[in-house]
Short mmCIF file of C-alpha atoms and ligand atoms in Angstrom, two decimals:
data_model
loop_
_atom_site.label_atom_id
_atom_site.label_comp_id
_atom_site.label_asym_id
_atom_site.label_seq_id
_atom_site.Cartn_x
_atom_site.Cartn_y
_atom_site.Cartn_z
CA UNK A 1 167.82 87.90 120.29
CA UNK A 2 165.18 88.15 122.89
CA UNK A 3 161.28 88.01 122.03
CA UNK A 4 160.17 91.44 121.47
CA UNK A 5 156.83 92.32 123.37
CA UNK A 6 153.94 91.40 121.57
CA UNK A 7 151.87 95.18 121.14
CA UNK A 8 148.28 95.89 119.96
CA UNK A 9 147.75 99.13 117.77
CA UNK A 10 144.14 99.38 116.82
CA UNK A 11 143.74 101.47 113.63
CA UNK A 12 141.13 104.87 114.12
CA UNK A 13 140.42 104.61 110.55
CA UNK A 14 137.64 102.36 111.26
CA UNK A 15 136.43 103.75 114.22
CA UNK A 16 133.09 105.77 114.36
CA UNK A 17 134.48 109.60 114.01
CA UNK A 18 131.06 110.61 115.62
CA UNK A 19 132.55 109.28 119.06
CA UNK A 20 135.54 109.31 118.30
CA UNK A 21 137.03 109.99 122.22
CA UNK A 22 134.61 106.65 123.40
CA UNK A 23 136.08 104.41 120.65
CA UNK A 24 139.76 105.46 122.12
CA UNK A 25 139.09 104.98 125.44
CA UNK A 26 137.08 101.68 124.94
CA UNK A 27 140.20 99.94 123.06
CA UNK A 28 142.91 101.66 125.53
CA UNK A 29 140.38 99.90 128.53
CA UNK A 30 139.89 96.74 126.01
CA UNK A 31 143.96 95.78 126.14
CA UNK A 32 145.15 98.08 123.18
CA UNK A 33 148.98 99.04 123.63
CA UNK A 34 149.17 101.56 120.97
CA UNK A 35 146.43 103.94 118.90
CA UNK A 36 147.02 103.40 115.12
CA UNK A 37 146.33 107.08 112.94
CA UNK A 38 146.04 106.68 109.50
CA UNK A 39 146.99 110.34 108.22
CA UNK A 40 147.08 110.38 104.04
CA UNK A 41 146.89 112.98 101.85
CA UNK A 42 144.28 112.34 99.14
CA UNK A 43 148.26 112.15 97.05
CA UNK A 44 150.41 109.97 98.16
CA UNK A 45 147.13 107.49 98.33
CA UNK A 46 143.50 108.41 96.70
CA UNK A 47 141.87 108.74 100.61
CA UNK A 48 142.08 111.82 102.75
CA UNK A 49 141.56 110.96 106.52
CA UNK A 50 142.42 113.59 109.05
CA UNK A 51 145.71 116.15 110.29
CA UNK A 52 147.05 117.04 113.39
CA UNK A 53 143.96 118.12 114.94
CA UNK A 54 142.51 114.69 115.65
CA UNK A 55 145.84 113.60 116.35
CA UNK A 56 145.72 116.06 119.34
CA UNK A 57 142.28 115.14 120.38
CA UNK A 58 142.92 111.39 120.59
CA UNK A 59 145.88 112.28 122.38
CA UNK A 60 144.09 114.12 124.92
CA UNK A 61 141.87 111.30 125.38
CA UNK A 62 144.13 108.42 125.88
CA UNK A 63 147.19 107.48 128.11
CA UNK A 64 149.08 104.40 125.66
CA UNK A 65 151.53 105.79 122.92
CA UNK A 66 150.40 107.47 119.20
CA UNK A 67 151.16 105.58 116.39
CA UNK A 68 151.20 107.69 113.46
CA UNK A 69 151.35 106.55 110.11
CA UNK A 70 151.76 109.30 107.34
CA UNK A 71 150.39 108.11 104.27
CA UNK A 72 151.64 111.59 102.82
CA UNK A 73 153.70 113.40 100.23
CA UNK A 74 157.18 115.43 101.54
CA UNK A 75 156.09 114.02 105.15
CA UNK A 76 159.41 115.79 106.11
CA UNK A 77 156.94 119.01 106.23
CA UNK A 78 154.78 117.71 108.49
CA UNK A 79 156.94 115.55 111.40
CA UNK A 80 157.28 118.63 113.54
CA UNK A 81 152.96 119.83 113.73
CA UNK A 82 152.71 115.56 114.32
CA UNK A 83 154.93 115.71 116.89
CA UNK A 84 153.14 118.66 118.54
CA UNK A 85 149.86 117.08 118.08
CA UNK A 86 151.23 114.08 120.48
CA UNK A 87 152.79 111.37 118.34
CA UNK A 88 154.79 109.02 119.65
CA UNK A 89 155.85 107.02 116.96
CA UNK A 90 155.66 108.85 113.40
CA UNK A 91 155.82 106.36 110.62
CA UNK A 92 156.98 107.82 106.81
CA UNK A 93 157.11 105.66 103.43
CA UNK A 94 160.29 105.78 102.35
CA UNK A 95 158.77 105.69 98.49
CA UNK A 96 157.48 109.46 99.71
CA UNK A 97 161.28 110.26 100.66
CA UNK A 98 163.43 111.97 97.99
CA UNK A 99 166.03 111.94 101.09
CA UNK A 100 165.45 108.79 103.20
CA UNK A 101 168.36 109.92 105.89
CA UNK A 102 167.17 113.60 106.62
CA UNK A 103 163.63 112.68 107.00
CA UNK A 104 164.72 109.56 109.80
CA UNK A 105 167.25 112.40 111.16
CA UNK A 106 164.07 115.10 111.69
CA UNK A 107 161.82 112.68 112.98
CA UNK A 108 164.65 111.24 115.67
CA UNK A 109 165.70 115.43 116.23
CA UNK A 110 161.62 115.82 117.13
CA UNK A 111 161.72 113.50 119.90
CA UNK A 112 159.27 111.20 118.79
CA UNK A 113 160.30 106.88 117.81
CA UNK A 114 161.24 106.74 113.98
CA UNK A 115 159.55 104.35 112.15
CA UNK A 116 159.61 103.19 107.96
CA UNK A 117 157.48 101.77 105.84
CA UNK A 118 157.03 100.84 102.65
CA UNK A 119 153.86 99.55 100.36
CA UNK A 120 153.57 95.91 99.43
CA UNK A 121 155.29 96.63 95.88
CA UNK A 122 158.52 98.20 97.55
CA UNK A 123 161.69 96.32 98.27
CA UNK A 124 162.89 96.69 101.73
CA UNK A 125 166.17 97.67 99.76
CA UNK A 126 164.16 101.28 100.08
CA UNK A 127 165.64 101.40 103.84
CA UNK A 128 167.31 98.65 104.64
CA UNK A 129 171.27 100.06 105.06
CA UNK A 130 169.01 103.05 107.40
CA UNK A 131 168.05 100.50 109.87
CA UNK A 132 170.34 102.20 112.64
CA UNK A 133 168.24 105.10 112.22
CA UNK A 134 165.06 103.40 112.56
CA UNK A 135 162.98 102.07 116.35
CA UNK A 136 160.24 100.09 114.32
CA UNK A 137 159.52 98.50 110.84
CA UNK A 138 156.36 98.49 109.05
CA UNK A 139 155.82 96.42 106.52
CA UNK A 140 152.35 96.92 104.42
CA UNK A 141 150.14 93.47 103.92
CA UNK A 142 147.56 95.98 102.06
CA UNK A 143 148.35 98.62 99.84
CA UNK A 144 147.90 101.89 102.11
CA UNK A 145 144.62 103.85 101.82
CA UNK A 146 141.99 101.60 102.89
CA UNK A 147 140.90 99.63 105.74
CA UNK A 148 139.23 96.45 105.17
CA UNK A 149 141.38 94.75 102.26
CA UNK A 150 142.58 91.36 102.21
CA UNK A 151 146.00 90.16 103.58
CA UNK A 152 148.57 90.04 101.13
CA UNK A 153 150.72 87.01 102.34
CA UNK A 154 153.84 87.80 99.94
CA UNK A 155 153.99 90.57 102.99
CA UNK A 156 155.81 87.73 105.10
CA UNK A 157 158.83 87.57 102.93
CA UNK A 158 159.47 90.76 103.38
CA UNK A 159 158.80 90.77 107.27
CA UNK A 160 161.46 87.57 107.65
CA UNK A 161 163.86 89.43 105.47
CA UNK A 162 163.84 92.41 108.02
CA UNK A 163 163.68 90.31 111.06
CA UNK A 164 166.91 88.74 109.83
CA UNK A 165 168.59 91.87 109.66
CA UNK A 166 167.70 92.63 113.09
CA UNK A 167 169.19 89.39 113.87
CA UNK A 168 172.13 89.95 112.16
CA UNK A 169 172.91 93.35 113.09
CA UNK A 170 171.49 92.11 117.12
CA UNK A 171 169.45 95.52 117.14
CA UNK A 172 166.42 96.05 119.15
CA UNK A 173 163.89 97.34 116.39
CA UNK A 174 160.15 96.71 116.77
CA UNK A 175 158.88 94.41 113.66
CA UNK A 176 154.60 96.22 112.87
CA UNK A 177 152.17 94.67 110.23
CA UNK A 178 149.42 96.56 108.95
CA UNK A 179 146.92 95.60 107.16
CA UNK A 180 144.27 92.59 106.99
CA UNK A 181 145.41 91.42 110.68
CA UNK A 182 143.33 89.33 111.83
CA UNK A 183 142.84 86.07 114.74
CA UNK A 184 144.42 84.23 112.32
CA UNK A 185 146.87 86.15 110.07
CA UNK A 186 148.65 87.41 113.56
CA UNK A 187 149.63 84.00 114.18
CA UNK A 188 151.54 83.73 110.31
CA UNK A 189 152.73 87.55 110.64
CA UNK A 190 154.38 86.33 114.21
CA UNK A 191 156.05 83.52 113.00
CA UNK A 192 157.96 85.37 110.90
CA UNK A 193 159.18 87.97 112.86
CA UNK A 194 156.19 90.36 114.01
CA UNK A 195 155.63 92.05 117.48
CA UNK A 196 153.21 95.14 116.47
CA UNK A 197 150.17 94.60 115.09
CA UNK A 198 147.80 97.00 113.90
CA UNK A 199 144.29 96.20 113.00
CA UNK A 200 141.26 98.10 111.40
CA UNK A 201 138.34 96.58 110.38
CA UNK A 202 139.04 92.77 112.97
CA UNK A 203 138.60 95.30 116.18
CA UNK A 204 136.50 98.48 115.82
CA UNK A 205 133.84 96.42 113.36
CA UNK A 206 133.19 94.41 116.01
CA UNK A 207 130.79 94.37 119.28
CA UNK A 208 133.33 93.40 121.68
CA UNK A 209 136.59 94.96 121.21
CA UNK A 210 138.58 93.15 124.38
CA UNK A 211 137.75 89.83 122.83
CA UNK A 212 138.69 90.78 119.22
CA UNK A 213 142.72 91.99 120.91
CA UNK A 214 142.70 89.12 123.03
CA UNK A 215 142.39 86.93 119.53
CA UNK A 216 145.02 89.05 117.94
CA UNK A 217 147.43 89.03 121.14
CA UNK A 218 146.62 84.81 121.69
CA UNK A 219 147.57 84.08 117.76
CA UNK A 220 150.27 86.07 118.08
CA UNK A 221 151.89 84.18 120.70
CA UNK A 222 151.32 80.87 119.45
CA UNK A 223 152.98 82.31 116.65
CA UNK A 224 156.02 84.11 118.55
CA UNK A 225 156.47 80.68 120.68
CA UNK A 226 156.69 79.00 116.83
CA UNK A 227 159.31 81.27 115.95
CA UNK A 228 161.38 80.30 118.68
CA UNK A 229 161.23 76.55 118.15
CA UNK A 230 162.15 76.75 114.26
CA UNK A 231 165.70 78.77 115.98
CA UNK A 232 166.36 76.02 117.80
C1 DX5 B 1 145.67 101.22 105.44
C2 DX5 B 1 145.99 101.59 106.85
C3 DX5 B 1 145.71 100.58 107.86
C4 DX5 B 1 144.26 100.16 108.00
C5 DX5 B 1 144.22 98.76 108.50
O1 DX5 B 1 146.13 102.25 104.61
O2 DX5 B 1 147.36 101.93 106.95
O3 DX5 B 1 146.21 100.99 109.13
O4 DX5 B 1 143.54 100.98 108.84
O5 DX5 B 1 142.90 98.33 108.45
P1 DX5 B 1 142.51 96.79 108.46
O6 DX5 B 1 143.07 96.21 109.73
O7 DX5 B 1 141.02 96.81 108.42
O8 DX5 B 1 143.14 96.17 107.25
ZN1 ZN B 2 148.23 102.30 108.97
#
């Protein structure tokens, strides 16, 4: 299997809302491949964030792709206003899906990449035999809702498990991480099968946001370049 493209998503949630159009463009200019939104419910997790509407404006203030990650209750109601907002990628739990296969199928019928995810205390057995359906994997190394938490390393098993079914099945899926990504936890996350990494707190809490994906992007290819010397 060839190395998937290492990609950067930056995660809004810890942006500062008040300029919220500057902290876009400054991590789309600083090397950012993707723009992470956080979208929950005040349900599915005990945060509310933001809808469609912001979805739209940081889509009209960017170029790179929307990843959206619904953190959300019957998210099957709510795939077609994301879409129209500008998402590019709309990401669903598959603990929120009482039917796992019509969700994927409404997200792939929108136009928009279909990804999964599930929290760290959710087998990948949740979506595992939909993986045909699916463009990119997600797995959680925080429990969704808040920026800022530590890495959960168990995460990894999880990730390798995944990546092996790619393997095995010789599908091109995108492999994301989310949660507690850092200069260092990139390089583990990598290693075992990562290419999309979305980080929080480690880029928009810091005063130089280029630097801060250039550490994420440099771990993660030490990583990647580990990977491939264990296959061999
Ligand atoms: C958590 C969110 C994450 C979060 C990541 O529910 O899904 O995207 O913003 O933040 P950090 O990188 O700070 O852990
Ligand atoms: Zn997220």
């Amino acid at each position: 299997m060839e190395t998937q493209q290492i990609k950067i998503a930056p995660s809004i949630l810890s942006a500062d809302f008040r300029r919220l159009e500057e902290e876009v463009k400054a991590v789309q200019d600083a090397g950012a491949d993707m723009i992470h939104c956080d979208v929950m419910d005040g349900t599915f997790v005990p945060n509310i964030t933001f809808g469609p509407f912001v979805v739209e404006a940081v889509k009209k203030s960017v170029s790179i792709p929307l990843d959206v990650h619904l953190m959300i209750v019957n998210p099957e109601k709510y795939v077609a206003s994301f879409r129209d907002a500008g998402a590019d990628i709309i990401t669903v739990h598959a603990e929120a899906c009482k039917d796992l296969g019509t969700v994927l199928t409404l997200v792939r019928e929108s136009g928009a990449k279909v990804g999964i995810t599930i929290n760290p205390d959710k087998p990948v057995d949740l979506f595992i035999d939909h993986i045909d359906q699916i463009d990119q994997v997600m797995i959680m190394s925080v429990f969704a809702g808040f920026s800022g938490q530590k890495f959960i390393n168990g995460s990894l098993t999880k990730v390798k498990q995944v990546y092996e079914e790619v393997r095995r099945l010789n599908k091109t899926c995108d492999i994301e991480i989310d949660g507690g990504i850092n200069g260092e936890t990139a390089q583990w996350a990598a290693q075992s099968g990562v290419n999309v990494f979305v980080a929080g707190n480690f880029v928009f809490k810091s005063d130089n946001y280029a630097k801060q994906i250039t550490a994420i992007r440099e771990s993660a290819q030490i990583g990647q370049t580990n990977l491939k010397n264990l296959q061999q």
